[in-house]
PDB file of C-alpha atoms and ligand atoms in Angstrom:
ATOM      1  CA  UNK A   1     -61.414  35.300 -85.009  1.00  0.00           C
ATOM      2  CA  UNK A   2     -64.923  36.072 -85.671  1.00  0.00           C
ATOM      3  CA  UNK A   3     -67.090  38.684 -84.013  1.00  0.00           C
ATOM      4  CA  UNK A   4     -70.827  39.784 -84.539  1.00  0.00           C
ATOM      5  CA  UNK A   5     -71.609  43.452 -84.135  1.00  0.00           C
ATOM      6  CA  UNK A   6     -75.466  44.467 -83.732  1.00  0.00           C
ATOM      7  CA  UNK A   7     -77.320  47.161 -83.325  1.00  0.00           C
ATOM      8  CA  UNK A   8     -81.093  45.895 -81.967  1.00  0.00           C
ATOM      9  CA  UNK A   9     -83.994  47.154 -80.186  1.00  0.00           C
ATOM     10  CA  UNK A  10     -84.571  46.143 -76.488  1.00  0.00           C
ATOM     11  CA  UNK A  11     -87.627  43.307 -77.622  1.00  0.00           C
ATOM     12  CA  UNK A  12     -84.756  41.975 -80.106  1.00  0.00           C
ATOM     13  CA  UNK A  13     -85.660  43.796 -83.407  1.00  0.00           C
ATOM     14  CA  UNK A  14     -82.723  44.166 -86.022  1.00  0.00           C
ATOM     15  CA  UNK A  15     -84.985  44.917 -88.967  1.00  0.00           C
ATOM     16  CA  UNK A  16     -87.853  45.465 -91.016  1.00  0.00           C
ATOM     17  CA  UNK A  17     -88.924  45.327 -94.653  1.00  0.00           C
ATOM     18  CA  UNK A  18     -85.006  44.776 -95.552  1.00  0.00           C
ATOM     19  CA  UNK A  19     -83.768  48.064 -93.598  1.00  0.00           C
ATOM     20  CA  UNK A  20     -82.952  49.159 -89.893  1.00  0.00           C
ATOM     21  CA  UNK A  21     -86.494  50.849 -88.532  1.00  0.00           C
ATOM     22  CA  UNK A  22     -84.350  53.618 -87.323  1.00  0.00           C
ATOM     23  CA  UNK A  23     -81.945  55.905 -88.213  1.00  0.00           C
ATOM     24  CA  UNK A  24     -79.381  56.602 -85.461  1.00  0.00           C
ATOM     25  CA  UNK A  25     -76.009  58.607 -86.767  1.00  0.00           C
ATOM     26  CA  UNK A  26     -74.555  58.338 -83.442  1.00  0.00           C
ATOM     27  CA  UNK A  27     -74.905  54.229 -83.667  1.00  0.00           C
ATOM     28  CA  UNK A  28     -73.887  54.362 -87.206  1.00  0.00           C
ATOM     29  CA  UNK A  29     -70.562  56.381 -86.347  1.00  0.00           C
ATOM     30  CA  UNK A  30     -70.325  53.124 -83.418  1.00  0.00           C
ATOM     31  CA  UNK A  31     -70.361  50.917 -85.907  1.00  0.00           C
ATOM     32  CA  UNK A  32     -67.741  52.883 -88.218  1.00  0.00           C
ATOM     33  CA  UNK A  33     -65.434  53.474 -85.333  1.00  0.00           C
ATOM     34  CA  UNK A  34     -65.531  49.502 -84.976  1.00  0.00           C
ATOM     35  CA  UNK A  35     -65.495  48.091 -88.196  1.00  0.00           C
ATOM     36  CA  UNK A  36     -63.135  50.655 -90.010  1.00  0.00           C
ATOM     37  CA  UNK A  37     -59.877  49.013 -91.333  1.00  0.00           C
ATOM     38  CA  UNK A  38     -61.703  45.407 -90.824  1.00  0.00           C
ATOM     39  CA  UNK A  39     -63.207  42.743 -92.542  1.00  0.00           C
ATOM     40  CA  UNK A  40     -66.554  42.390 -92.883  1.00  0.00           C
ATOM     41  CA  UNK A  41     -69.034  39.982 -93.601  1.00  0.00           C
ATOM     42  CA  UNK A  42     -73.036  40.545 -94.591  1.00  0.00           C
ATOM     43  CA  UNK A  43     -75.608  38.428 -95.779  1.00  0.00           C
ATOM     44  CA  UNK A  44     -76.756  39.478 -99.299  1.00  0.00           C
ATOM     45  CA  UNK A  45     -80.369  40.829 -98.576  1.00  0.00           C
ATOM     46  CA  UNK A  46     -78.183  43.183 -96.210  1.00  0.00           C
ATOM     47  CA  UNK A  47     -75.931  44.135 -99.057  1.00  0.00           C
ATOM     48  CA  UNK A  48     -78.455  44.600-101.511  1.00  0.00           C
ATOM     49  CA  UNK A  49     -80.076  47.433 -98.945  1.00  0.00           C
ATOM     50  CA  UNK A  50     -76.892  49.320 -98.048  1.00  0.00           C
ATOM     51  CA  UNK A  51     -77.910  52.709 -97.512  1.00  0.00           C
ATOM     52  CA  UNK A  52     -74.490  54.058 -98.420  1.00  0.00           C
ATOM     53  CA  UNK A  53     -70.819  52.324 -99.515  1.00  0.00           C
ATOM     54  CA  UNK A  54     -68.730  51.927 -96.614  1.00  0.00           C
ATOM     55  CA  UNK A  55     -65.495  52.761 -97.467  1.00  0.00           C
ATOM     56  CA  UNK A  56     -62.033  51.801 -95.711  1.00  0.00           C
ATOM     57  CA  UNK A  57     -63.730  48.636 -94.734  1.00  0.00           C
ATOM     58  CA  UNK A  58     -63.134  45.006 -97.299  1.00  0.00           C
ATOM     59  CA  UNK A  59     -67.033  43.977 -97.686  1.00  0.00           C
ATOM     60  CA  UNK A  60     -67.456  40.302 -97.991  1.00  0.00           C
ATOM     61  CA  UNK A  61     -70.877  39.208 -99.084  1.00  0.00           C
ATOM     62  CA  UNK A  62     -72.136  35.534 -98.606  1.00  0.00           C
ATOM     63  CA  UNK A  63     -74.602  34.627-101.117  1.00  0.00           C
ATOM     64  CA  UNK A  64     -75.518  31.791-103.622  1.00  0.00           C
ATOM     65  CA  UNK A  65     -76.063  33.554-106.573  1.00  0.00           C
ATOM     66  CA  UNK A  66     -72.983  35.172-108.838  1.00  0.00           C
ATOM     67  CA  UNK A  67     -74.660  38.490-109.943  1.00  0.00           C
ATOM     68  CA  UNK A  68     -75.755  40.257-107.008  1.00  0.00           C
ATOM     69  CA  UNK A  69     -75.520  43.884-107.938  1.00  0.00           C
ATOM     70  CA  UNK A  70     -71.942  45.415-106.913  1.00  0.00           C
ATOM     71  CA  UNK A  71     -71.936  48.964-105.573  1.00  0.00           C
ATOM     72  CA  UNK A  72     -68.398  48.993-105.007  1.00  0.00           C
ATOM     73  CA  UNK A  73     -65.733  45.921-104.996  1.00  0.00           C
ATOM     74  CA  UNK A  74     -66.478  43.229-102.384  1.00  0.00           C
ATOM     75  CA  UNK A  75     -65.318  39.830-102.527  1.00  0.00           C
ATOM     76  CA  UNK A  76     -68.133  37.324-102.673  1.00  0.00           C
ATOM     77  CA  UNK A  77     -68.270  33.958-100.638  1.00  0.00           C
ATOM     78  CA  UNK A  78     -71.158  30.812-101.262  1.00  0.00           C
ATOM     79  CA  UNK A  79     -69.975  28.788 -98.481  1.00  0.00           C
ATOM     80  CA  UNK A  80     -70.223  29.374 -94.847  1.00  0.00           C
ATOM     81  CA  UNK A  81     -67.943  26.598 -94.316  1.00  0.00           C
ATOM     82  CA  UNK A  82     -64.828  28.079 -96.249  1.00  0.00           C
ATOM     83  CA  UNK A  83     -65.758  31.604 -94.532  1.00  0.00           C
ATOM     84  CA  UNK A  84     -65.189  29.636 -91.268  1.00  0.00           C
ATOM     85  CA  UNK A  85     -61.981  28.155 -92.432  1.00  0.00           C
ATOM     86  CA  UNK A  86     -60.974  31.317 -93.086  1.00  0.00           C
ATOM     87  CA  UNK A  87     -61.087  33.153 -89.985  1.00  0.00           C
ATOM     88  CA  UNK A  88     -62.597  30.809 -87.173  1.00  0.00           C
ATOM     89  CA  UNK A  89     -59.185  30.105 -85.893  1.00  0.00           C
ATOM     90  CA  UNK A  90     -57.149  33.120 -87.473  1.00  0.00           C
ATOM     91  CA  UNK A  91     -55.786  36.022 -85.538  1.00  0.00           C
ATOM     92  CA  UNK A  92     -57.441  38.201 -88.141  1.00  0.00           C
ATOM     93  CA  UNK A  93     -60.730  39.621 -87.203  1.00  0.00           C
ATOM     94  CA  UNK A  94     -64.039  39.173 -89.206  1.00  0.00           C
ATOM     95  CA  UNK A  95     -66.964  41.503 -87.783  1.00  0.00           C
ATOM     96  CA  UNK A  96     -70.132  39.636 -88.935  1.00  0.00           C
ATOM     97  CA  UNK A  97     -72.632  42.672 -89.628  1.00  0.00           C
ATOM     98  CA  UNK A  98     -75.814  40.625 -90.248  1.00  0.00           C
ATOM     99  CA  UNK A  99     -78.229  40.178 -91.470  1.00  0.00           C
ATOM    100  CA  UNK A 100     -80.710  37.921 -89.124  1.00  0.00           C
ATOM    101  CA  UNK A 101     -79.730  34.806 -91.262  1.00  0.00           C
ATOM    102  CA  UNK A 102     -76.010  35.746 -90.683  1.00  0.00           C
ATOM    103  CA  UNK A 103     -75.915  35.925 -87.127  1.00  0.00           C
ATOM    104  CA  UNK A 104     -78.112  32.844 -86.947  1.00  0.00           C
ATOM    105  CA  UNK A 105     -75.204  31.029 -88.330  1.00  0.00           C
ATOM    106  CA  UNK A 106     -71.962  32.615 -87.303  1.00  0.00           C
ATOM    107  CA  UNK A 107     -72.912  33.896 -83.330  1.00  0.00           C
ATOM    108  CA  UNK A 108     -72.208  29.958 -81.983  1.00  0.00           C
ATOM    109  CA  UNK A 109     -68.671  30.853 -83.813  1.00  0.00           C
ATOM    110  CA  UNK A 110     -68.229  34.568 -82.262  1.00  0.00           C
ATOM    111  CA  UNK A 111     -65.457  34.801 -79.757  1.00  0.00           C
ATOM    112  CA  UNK A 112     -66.595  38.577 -79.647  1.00  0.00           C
ATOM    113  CA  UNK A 113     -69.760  40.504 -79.288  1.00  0.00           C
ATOM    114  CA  UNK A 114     -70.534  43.850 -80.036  1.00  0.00           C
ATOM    115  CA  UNK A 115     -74.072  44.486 -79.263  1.00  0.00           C
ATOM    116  CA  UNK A 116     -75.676  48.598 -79.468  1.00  0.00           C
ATOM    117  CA  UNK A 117     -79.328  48.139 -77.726  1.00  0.00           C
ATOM    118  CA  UNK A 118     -81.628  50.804 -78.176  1.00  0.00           C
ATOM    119  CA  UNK A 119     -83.339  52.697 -75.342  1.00  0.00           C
ATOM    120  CA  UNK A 120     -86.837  52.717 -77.635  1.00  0.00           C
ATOM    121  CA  UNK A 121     -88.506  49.291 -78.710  1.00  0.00           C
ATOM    122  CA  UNK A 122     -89.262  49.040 -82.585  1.00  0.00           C
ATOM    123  CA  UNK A 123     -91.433  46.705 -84.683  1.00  0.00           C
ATOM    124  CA  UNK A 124     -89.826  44.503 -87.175  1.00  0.00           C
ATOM    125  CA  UNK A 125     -89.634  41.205 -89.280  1.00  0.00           C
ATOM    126  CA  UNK A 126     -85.776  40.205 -88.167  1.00  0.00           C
ATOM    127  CA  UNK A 127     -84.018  39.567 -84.841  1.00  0.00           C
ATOM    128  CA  UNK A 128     -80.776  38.772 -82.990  1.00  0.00           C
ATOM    129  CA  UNK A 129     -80.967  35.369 -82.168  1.00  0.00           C
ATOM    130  CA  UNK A 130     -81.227  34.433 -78.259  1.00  0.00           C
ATOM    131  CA  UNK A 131     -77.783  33.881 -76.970  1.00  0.00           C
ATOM    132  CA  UNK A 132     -76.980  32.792 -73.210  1.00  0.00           C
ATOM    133  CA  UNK A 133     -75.553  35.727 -71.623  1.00  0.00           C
ATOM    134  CA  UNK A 134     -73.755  33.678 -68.987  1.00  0.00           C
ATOM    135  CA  UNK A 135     -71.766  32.342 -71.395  1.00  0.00           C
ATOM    136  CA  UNK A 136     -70.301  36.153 -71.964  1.00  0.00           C
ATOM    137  CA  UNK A 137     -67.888  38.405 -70.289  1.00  0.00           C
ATOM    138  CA  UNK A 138     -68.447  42.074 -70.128  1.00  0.00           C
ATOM    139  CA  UNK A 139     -65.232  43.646 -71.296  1.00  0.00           C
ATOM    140  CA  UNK A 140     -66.699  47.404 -71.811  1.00  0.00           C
ATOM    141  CA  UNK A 141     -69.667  49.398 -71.776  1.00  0.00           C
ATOM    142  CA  UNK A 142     -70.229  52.914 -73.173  1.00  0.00           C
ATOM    143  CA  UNK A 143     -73.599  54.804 -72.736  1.00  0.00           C
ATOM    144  CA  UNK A 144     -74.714  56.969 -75.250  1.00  0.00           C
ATOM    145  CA  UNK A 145     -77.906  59.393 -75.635  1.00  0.00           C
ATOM    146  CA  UNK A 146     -80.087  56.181 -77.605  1.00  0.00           C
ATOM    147  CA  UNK A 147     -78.460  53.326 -77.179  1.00  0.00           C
ATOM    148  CA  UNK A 148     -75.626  51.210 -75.125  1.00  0.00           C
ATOM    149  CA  UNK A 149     -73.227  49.545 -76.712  1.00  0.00           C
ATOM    150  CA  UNK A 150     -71.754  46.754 -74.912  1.00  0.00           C
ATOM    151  CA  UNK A 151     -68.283  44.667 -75.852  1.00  0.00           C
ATOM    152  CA  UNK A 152     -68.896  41.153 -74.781  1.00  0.00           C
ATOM    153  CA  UNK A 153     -66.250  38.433 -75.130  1.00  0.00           C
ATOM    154  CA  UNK A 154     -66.758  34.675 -75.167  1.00  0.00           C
ATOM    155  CA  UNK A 155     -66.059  32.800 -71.374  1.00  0.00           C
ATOM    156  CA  UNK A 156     -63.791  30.402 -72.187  1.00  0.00           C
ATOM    157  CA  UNK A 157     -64.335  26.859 -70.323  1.00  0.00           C
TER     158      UNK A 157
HETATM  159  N1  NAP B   1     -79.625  46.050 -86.718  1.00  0.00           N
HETATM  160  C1  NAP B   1     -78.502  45.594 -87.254  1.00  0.00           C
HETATM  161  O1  NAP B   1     -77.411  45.720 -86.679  1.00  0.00           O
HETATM  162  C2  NAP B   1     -78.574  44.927 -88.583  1.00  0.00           C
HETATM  163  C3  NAP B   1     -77.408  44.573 -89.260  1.00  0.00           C
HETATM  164  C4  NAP B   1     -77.520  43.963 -90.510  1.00  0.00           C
HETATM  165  C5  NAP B   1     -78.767  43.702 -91.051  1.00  0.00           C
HETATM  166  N2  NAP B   1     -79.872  44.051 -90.365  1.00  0.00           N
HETATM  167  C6  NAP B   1     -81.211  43.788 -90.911  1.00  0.00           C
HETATM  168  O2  NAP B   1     -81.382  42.376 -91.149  1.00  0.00           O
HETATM  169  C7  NAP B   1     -82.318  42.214 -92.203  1.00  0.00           C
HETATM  170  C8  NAP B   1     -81.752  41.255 -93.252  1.00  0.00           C
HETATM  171  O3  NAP B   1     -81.580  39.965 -92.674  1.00  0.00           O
HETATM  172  P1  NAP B   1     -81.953  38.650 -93.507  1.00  0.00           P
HETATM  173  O4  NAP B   1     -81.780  37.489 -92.594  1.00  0.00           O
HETATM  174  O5  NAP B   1     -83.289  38.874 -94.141  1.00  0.00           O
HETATM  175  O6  NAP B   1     -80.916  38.659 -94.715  1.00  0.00           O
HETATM  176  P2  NAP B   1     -79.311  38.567 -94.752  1.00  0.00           P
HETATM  177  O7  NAP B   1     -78.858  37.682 -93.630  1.00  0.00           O
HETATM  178  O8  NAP B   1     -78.739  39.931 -94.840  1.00  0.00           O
HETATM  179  O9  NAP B   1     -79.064  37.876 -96.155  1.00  0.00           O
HETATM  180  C9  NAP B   1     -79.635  36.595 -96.437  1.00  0.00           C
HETATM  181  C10 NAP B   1     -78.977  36.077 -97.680  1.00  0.00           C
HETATM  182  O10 NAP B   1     -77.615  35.725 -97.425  1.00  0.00           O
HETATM  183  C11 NAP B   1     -77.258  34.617 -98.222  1.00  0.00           C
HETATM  184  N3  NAP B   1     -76.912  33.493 -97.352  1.00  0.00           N
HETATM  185  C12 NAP B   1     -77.319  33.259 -96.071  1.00  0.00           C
HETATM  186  N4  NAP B   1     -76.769  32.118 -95.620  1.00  0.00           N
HETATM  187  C13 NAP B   1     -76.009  31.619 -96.622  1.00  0.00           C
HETATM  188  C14 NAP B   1     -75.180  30.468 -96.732  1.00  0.00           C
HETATM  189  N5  NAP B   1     -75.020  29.592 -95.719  1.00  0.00           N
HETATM  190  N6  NAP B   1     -74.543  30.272 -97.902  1.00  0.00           N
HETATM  191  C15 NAP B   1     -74.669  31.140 -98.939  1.00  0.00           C
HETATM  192  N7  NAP B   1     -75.427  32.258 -98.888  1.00  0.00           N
HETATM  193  C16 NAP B   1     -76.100  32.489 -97.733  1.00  0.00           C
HETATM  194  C17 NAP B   1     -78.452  34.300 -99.097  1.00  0.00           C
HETATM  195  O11 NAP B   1     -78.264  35.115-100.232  1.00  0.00           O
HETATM  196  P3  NAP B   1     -78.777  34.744-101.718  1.00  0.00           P
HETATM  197  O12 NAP B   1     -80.277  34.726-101.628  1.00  0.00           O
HETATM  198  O13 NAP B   1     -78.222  35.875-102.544  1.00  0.00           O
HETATM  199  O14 NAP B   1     -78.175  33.425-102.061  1.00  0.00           O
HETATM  200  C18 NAP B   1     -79.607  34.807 -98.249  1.00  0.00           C
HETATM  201  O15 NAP B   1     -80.764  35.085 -98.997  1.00  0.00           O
HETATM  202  C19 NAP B   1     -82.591  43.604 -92.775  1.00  0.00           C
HETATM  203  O16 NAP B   1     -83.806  44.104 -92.252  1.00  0.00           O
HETATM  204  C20 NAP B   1     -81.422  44.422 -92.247  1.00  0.00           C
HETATM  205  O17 NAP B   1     -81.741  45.807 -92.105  1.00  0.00           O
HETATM  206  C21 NAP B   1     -79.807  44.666 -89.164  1.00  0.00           C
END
């Protein structure tokens, strides 16, 4: 199964000049809490700007090129197509982490959303692309000091 989590900004901003415009621990321990044990997949421009490693996670990078620059080991993919065989009708989870060009191309495939949105707009140069919300259930909702992060899961038809 595949799954997009997000953190954006109410007007849609995900980033800017290669990084998040903010810096929000409390998200950031979100986003651990969900990906931690999981696969996960990232675009390389998102890789390449990794803050820190993120360990106890398997990083899977999708990119054209052979020598990106490896912080740590990851396993590296150059078709979206075999990513989708993969996992598009597994029972093992990928979490799709971005970037913009990522969730362009793997959100129609998401049976699962997990989408953080910010109480404070930001500028940027990247954003979530616009999805139909009727076409998602709510499943939970947590509020938290900046941000709430909704779980949204796919209607089925
Ligand atoms: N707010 C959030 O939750 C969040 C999460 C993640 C990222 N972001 C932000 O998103 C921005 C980066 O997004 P982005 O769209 O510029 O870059 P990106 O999606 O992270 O990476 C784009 C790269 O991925 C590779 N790629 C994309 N599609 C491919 C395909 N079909 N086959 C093979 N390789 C493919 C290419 O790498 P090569 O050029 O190496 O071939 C491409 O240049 C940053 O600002 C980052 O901070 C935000």
């Amino acid at each position: 199964m595949i799954a997009c989590i997000v953190c954006m900004s109410p007007n849609g901003v995900i980033g800017k000049d290669g990084v998040m415009p903010w810096h929000d621990p409390q998200e950031l321990h979100y986003f651990k809490e969900q990906t931690m044990g999981k696969d996960i997949l990232m675009g390389s421009v998102t890789y390449a700007h990794l803050p820190n490693p993120l360990p106890g996670r398997k990083i899977h990078v999708l990119t054209r090129h052979t020598n990106i620059i490896q912080k740590e080991a990851i396993t590296l993919w150059s078709e979206k197509a075999a990513v989708l065989d993969r996992w598009k009708d597994s029972d093992d989870i990928l979490m799709v982490c971005g970037g913009a060009s990522i969730y362009e191309q793997f959100l129609p495939y998401a049976k699962r959303l997990y989408l953080s949105i910010l109480k404070t707009n930001y500028e940027g140069d990247r954003f979530f692309p616009a999805f139909d919300e009727e076409m998602w259930e709510l499943i939970e909702k947590r509020q938290y000091a900046t941000f709430d992060a909704y779980q949204l899961q796919r209607k089925t038809k």
